[in-house]
Structure formats: structure tokens, C-alpha cells
Amino acid sequence: MKFAILKERRPNETRVAGSPETVKKFVALGIDVIVEKGAGTSASVSDAAFREAGAAIASDAKAALDGADVVLKIQRPMIEGEKTDELSNFSPGQILVCQMAALSEPEFVSALATSGVTGFALELMPRITRAQSMDILSSQSNLAGYKSVLDGAAEFGRAFPMMMTAAGTVPPARVLVMGVGVAGLQAIATARRLGAVVSATDVRPATKEQVESLGGSFVAVEDEEFAQAQTESGYAKEMSDAYKVKQAALIAETITKQDLVICTALIPGRPAPVLVSEDMVKTMKPGSVIVDLAVEAGGNCPLSLLGKVVSKHGVKIVGHANVPGRLADDASRLFARNILNYLTPMIGEETQSLKIDTDDEIVAGTLVTRDGEIVNANIPGAAAKSTEPAAAEVQPEAVGGEEA
């Protein structure tokens, strides 16, 4: 069996879907690994390092794909009509494993099915204990939450911790984290380590204890609806309009006192919810900063711009693209380890082929296309009959996804 690791070609994508560590482990399982030349350069992984780990180096993507059974990527291949048609180099029967934004890219999913490629979307990983080590959203969001605080601090014109000097006292910065998923929790921890006074908000009741355990204060309208705001799978339900009005009033009051606001909330397959309106921005202190980790999905602040740091009403709004990719070395290693953990149980020791067991909820949850059809019931156009759609769930930790 042959695995191919391709170079990423999307703007701002610096990661690579393999590491010398995972290549060694795949080779030890009897798999031939071929890496496209220069695939790891932006993540500080040389071709020599991949070669030393046991991989062969291909001159280009077409050569890497030749004869490959499984193709590993960070983001979905581009299709006809985009910058370059990467999918045209694939062959029917090949297996693609990547983050493909399957819920929001119907044209790609349709093209993938038509190509005859079997596709697995890693962002659809079920949120179960057994899949934690395979969860790319968690591994990448953890880094994004950390980096968001550093990016905000870099734009903030004051110190973070309280400093007592002979010339006077410097007060600590005040940080509000909106959305307490993996990214939000790491942002809270990082801001606290830098000495800031941190508060956080989320509509899921269970997050209150998590925020307070990290030394932050919790901000939310804690009424009867709030007590029922979390699904059995741990996501937040979309709240009623009445609750949104009350919560928005509380946040509007809180946000006027903040120096840095970090936004992390996403809804799978839908535009990001607006958490910080322009009117709220107008009330913020001059020199304060907003970091919008949801900018790639439209943004939690309507004033944020993808890939830009803009100044509006005296507030800097940070909208960096692909925040995990700003820590490409670590992000690549964690992503590659997620893929290794995901694929290893599927590799047959005797047949040296990938066993696709759709009775396994991890396999079934991530399998998108097979035999020329869309087979995931959560995706429009699926061959399988889908159940009634569940209520929309807010997914604060899902950041660093598809590039615009």
C-alpha cells in the first residue's frame, strides 16, 4: 500500500499533512510513503528529513499521486474553476484524507464523488472519547487559541500584567474570550499566564466551571433557557431571539471595559454568528483589540477582514487567515499525528489495505464519498437517507478551517 503526502497550494496554508515521526510509523507498518518535493518547507520540515524517515520524494504532485492508494492533505484539493485544478490529478479508487469543509463546500463534494475518489473529511470526526486523539479541530484549535492571545498582545499598545514601579502602577489588561471551546479555553489560560484579568462567555452551562477553574470570571445570562442550552454531545444549541437580546445587552455592557476581545464561535456548515456588532465596537476603549478567529467563516465581528488587521472606531480588529498555520511546525506535527491515529486502526496487517468499516461510527461519521456517490447523511445530496436535521449547534472550538 502506498501513501502520498501532497504539498499545500492554498494561500496562507503553511502546514503539511505528514511529519518524519508519522512517516516512520507508517513505514514500520509496511506502507510505502511518497512525499511531494517541498511539501514540508513552510513547516520547517525538509525533504531530507522525510527521506531519512523512510519516505521517497516525488518531483511534483502528479508523480506523488501516481499509484498512490491513500492521499493525505491538510485542506481539500482545489477543483476546476479555482486557482489550479488539483483534483484532476487524482484517479478513481484513490482515498483522500483531509480537512475538506464538507458541510460548506457542496461543489467540491459533488466533484469528489464524480471523480470516483473515496473521501474522508476529518472535520466531521465524531466527538467521542475514542476519537479524541484523531480530532483535528481540537489539536488545531488549541494552537489557535494560544496564538490568538499573542496576536492580540502584539497589537495592543500596553502591557498585559500589572506592574508596580517607582513611576507608578501599570494596571493589568482585561481580556474577554467569547466562546469557551478548545480555542477559548487555551486563550483563557494563555491570557492568565500573561497576567491579564480574564472573563469569558458561552451559552453552554458546563463551561462556567471550566472558565472559573482557569481563573477567569464567567459572563452569561443564567436563566432557565441557559440551563438547557447544551446538547447531549456537548455542543451549544442556537438560542432564542429573546435570550440573544438579553445576552447581547450583557455583553454590550461588559465589552466597554475590555482591552482585548477574542472571538471563537462557529456553527458547522453555516456563517459564523455575529457576537460583536459595530455598535459594540464603537463603545470599546480607544486602543483596544478584537481577534476574530471565525473570520474565515464570515467573522464574529462584521468589521473583521480575512487576512487583515484593520482599525475601526479606534479599535484594532485582527483577522489573520489560518491561525494554526501561523504555528506551522507544531500544527503540522499534531495534524499528522491525528491522521496516524485515525488511519492506523483501518490498516489491515495481512491484506495491507485500508479497511473501510462503515459499522464503525468514526469511519461512518467521516466518510463523505464512495463509489461515485455522496454517502454521508449530513451532506445535502447524500445517497443515504438522512434523518431529520438536528438543531443548529454552536461549535466554538472549530477554527483554522478552509481558506476563502
PDB file of N, CA and C in Angstrom, residues 254-287:
ATOM      1  N   THR A 254     -20.443  44.612  29.153  1.00  0.00           N
ATOM      2  CA  THR A 254     -19.137  44.064  29.554  1.00  0.00           C
ATOM      3  C   THR A 254     -18.016  44.514  28.634  1.00  0.00           C
ATOM      4  N   ILE A 255     -18.318  44.591  27.362  1.00  0.00           N
ATOM      5  CA  ILE A 255     -17.274  44.802  26.362  1.00  0.00           C
ATOM      6  C   ILE A 255     -16.671  46.205  26.439  1.00  0.00           C
ATOM      7  N   THR A 256     -17.413  47.143  27.009  1.00  0.00           N
ATOM      8  CA  THR A 256     -16.888  48.518  27.124  1.00  0.00           C
ATOM      9  C   THR A 256     -15.678  48.585  28.053  1.00  0.00           C
ATOM     10  N   LYS A 257     -15.539  47.591  28.919  1.00  0.00           N
ATOM     11  CA  LYS A 257     -14.456  47.593  29.909  1.00  0.00           C
ATOM     12  C   LYS A 257     -13.232  46.801  29.468  1.00  0.00           C
ATOM     13  N   GLN A 258     -13.291  46.166  28.270  1.00  0.00           N
ATOM     14  CA  GLN A 258     -12.251  45.230  27.856  1.00  0.00           C
ATOM     15  C   GLN A 258     -11.154  45.900  27.025  1.00  0.00           C
ATOM     16  N   ASP A 259      -9.956  45.340  27.148  1.00  0.00           N
ATOM     17  CA  ASP A 259      -8.828  45.768  26.308  1.00  0.00           C
ATOM     18  C   ASP A 259      -8.651  44.838  25.109  1.00  0.00           C
ATOM     19  N   LEU A 260      -8.928  43.554  25.303  1.00  0.00           N
ATOM     20  CA  LEU A 260      -8.779  42.569  24.239  1.00  0.00           C
ATOM     21  C   LEU A 260      -9.980  41.637  24.254  1.00  0.00           C
ATOM     22  N   VAL A 261     -10.603  41.449  23.089  1.00  0.00           N
ATOM     23  CA  VAL A 261     -11.726  40.528  22.946  1.00  0.00           C
ATOM     24  C   VAL A 261     -11.330  39.466  21.921  1.00  0.00           C
ATOM     25  N   ILE A 262     -11.456  38.201  22.295  1.00  0.00           N
ATOM     26  CA  ILE A 262     -11.116  37.089  21.404  1.00  0.00           C
ATOM     27  C   ILE A 262     -12.397  36.320  21.081  1.00  0.00           C
ATOM     28  N   CYS A 263     -12.726  36.230  19.802  1.00  0.00           N
ATOM     29  CA  CYS A 263     -13.959  35.592  19.346  1.00  0.00           C
ATOM     30  C   CYS A 263     -13.644  34.245  18.702  1.00  0.00           C
ATOM     31  N   THR A 264     -14.378  33.195  19.091  1.00  0.00           N
ATOM     32  CA  THR A 264     -14.052  31.845  18.600  1.00  0.00           C
ATOM     33  C   THR A 264     -15.254  31.052  18.087  1.00  0.00           C
ATOM     34  N   ALA A 265     -16.449  31.636  18.048  1.00  0.00           N
ATOM     35  CA  ALA A 265     -17.652  30.835  17.819  1.00  0.00           C
ATOM     36  C   ALA A 265     -17.924  30.556  16.346  1.00  0.00           C
ATOM     37  N   LEU A 266     -18.186  29.287  16.036  1.00  0.00           N
ATOM     38  CA  LEU A 266     -18.556  28.841  14.687  1.00  0.00           C
ATOM     39  C   LEU A 266     -19.774  27.925  14.763  1.00  0.00           C
ATOM     40  N   ILE A 267     -20.556  27.910  13.705  1.00  0.00           N
ATOM     41  CA  ILE A 267     -21.655  26.950  13.558  1.00  0.00           C
ATOM     42  C   ILE A 267     -21.343  26.114  12.326  1.00  0.00           C
ATOM     43  N   PRO A 268     -21.165  24.790  12.475  1.00  0.00           N
ATOM     44  CA  PRO A 268     -20.770  23.953  11.333  1.00  0.00           C
ATOM     45  C   PRO A 268     -21.692  24.127  10.129  1.00  0.00           C
ATOM     46  N   GLY A 269     -21.089  24.396   8.978  1.00  0.00           N
ATOM     47  CA  GLY A 269     -21.843  24.493   7.742  1.00  0.00           C
ATOM     48  C   GLY A 269     -22.627  25.775   7.567  1.00  0.00           C
ATOM     49  N   ARG A 270     -22.463  26.723   8.482  1.00  0.00           N
ATOM     50  CA  ARG A 270     -23.206  27.985   8.401  1.00  0.00           C
ATOM     51  C   ARG A 270     -22.275  29.154   8.670  1.00  0.00           C
ATOM     52  N   PRO A 271     -22.680  30.375   8.295  1.00  0.00           N
ATOM     53  CA  PRO A 271     -21.839  31.532   8.608  1.00  0.00           C
ATOM     54  C   PRO A 271     -21.669  31.679  10.113  1.00  0.00           C
ATOM     55  N   ALA A 272     -20.536  32.223  10.515  1.00  0.00           N
ATOM     56  CA  ALA A 272     -20.274  32.429  11.943  1.00  0.00           C
ATOM     57  C   ALA A 272     -21.284  33.422  12.521  1.00  0.00           C
ATOM     58  N   PRO A 273     -21.738  33.205  13.749  1.00  0.00           N
ATOM     59  CA  PRO A 273     -22.687  34.136  14.367  1.00  0.00           C
ATOM     60  C   PRO A 273     -22.008  35.458  14.717  1.00  0.00           C
ATOM     61  N   VAL A 274     -22.745  36.549  14.617  1.00  0.00           N
ATOM     62  CA  VAL A 274     -22.206  37.861  14.996  1.00  0.00           C
ATOM     63  C   VAL A 274     -22.276  37.997  16.512  1.00  0.00           C
ATOM     64  N   LEU A 275     -21.136  38.183  17.133  1.00  0.00           N
ATOM     65  CA  LEU A 275     -21.054  38.339  18.584  1.00  0.00           C
ATOM     66  C   LEU A 275     -20.728  39.770  18.988  1.00  0.00           C
ATOM     67  N   VAL A 276     -19.945  40.454  18.165  1.00  0.00           N
ATOM     68  CA  VAL A 276     -19.534  41.825  18.467  1.00  0.00           C
ATOM     69  C   VAL A 276     -19.996  42.714  17.307  1.00  0.00           C
ATOM     70  N   SER A 277     -21.068  43.441  17.516  1.00  0.00           N
ATOM     71  CA  SER A 277     -21.612  44.299  16.467  1.00  0.00           C
ATOM     72  C   SER A 277     -20.799  45.579  16.331  1.00  0.00           C
ATOM     73  N   GLU A 278     -21.050  46.311  15.253  1.00  0.00           N
ATOM     74  CA  GLU A 278     -20.343  47.581  15.062  1.00  0.00           C
ATOM     75  C   GLU A 278     -20.675  48.555  16.182  1.00  0.00           C
ATOM     76  N   ASP A 279     -21.915  48.538  16.653  1.00  0.00           N
ATOM     77  CA  ASP A 279     -22.280  49.424  17.764  1.00  0.00           C
ATOM     78  C   ASP A 279     -21.476  49.096  19.010  1.00  0.00           C
ATOM     79  N   MET A 280     -21.212  47.805  19.245  1.00  0.00           N
ATOM     80  CA  MET A 280     -20.387  47.414  20.388  1.00  0.00           C
ATOM     81  C   MET A 280     -18.955  47.902  20.212  1.00  0.00           C
ATOM     82  N   VAL A 281     -18.442  47.774  18.996  1.00  0.00           N
ATOM     83  CA  VAL A 281     -17.079  48.236  18.723  1.00  0.00           C
ATOM     84  C   VAL A 281     -16.950  49.727  19.041  1.00  0.00           C
ATOM     85  N   LYS A 282     -17.969  50.489  18.714  1.00  0.00           N
ATOM     86  CA  LYS A 282     -17.942  51.941  18.951  1.00  0.00           C
ATOM     87  C   LYS A 282     -17.843  52.283  20.433  1.00  0.00           C
ATOM     88  N   THR A 283     -18.298  51.357  21.293  1.00  0.00           N
ATOM     89  CA  THR A 283     -18.262  51.628  22.731  1.00  0.00           C
ATOM     90  C   THR A 283     -16.958  51.186  23.386  1.00  0.00           C
ATOM     91  N   MET A 284     -16.111  50.485  22.644  1.00  0.00           N
ATOM     92  CA  MET A 284     -14.871  49.995  23.227  1.00  0.00           C
ATOM     93  C   MET A 284     -13.855  51.114  23.399  1.00  0.00           C
ATOM     94  N   LYS A 285     -12.925  50.888  24.323  1.00  0.00           N
ATOM     95  CA  LYS A 285     -11.919  51.904  24.617  1.00  0.00           C
ATOM     96  C   LYS A 285     -10.959  52.087  23.440  1.00  0.00           C
ATOM     97  N   PRO A 286     -10.534  53.302  23.145  1.00  0.00           N
ATOM     98  CA  PRO A 286      -9.536  53.510  22.092  1.00  0.00           C
ATOM     99  C   PRO A 286      -8.275  52.693  22.386  1.00  0.00           C
ATOM    100  N   GLY A 287      -7.760  52.036  21.366  1.00  0.00           N
ATOM    101  CA  GLY A 287      -6.563  51.221  21.539  1.00  0.00           C
ATOM    102  C   GLY A 287      -6.850  49.780  21.896  1.00  0.00           C
TER     103      GLY A 287
END
